[in-house]
Short mmCIF file of C-alpha atoms in Angstrom, two decimals:
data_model
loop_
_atom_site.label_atom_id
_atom_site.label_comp_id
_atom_site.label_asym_id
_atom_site.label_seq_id
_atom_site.Cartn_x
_atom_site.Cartn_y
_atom_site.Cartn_z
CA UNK A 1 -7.34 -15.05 5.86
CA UNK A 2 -5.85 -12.68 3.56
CA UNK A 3 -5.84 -12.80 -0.13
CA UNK A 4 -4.22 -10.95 -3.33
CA UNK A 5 -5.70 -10.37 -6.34
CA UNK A 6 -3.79 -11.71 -8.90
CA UNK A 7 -6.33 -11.53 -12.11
CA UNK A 8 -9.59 -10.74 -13.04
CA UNK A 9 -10.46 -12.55 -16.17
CA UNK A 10 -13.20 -14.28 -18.52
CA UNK A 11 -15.66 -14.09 -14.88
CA UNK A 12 -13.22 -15.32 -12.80
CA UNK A 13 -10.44 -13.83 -9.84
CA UNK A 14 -7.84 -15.64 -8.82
CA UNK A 15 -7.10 -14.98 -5.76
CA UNK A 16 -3.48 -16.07 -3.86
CA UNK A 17 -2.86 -16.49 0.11
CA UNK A 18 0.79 -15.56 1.13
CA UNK A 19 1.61 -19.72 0.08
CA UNK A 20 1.11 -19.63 -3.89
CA UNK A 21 -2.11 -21.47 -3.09
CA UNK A 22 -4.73 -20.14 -5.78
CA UNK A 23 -8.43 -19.80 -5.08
CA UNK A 24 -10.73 -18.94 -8.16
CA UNK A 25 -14.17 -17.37 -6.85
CA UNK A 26 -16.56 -15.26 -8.75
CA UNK A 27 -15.59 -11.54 -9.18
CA UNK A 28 -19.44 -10.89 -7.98
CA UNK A 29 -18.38 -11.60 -4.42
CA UNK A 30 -15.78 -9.35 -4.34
CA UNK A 31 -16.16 -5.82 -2.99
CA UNK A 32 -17.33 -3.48 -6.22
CA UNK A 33 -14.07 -1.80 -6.87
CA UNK A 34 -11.80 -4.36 -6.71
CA UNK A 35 -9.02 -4.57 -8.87
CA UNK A 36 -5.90 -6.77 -9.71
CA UNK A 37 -3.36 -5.86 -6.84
CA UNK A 38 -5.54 -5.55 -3.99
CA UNK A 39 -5.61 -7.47 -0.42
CA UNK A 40 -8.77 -9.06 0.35
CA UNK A 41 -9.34 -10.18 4.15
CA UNK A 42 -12.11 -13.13 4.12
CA UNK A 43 -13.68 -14.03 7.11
CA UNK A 44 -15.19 -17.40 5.89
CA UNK A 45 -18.31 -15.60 4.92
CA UNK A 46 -16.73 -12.12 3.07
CA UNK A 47 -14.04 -10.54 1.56
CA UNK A 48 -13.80 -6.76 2.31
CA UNK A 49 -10.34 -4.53 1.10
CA UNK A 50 -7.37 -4.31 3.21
CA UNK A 51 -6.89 -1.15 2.02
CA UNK A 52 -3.50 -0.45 4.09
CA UNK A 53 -2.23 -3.67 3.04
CA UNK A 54 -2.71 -2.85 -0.37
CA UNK A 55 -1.26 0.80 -0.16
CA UNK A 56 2.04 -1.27 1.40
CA UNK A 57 2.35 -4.11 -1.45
CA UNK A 58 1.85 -1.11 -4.36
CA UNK A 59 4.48 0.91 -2.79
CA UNK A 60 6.56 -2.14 -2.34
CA UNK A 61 6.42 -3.18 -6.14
CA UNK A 62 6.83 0.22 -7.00
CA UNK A 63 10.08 0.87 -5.35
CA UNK A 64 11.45 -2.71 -6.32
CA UNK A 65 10.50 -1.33 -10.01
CA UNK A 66 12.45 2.12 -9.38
CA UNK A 67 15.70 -0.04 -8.24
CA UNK A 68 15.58 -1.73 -10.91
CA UNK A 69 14.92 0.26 -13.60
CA UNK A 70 17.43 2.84 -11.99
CA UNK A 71 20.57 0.39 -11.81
CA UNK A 72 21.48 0.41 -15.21
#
């Protein structure tokens, strides 16, 4: 299953699967460097980085953010 990071706050990541559906788990069990915006895969026992997904979502938000900001 794949997961984004949507915070990291006060001990606690939320997590979101491509449904909305939140899942809080302890930042501990995340991979060391992982920050809000990143794909997680879990697979029941781990999460480990989805690094390509992640380089795909970034680049998406970032040209979403250049359309918009240049469409004035």
């Amino acid at each position: 299953m794949r997961f984004t990071v949507e915070s990291i706050e006060d001990g606690i990541a939320r997590l979101e699967n491509g449904t909305n559906e939140a899942v809080f788990v302890n930042p501990a069990l995340l991979p060391d460097d992982t920050k809000e915006g990143d794909v997680l895969c879990f697979d029941g026992e781990k999460y480990t980085p989805d690094t390509e997904a992640t380089a795909e979502r970034r680049k998406s938000v970032y040209n979403k953010f250049n359309r918009l900001f240049n469409n004035k």
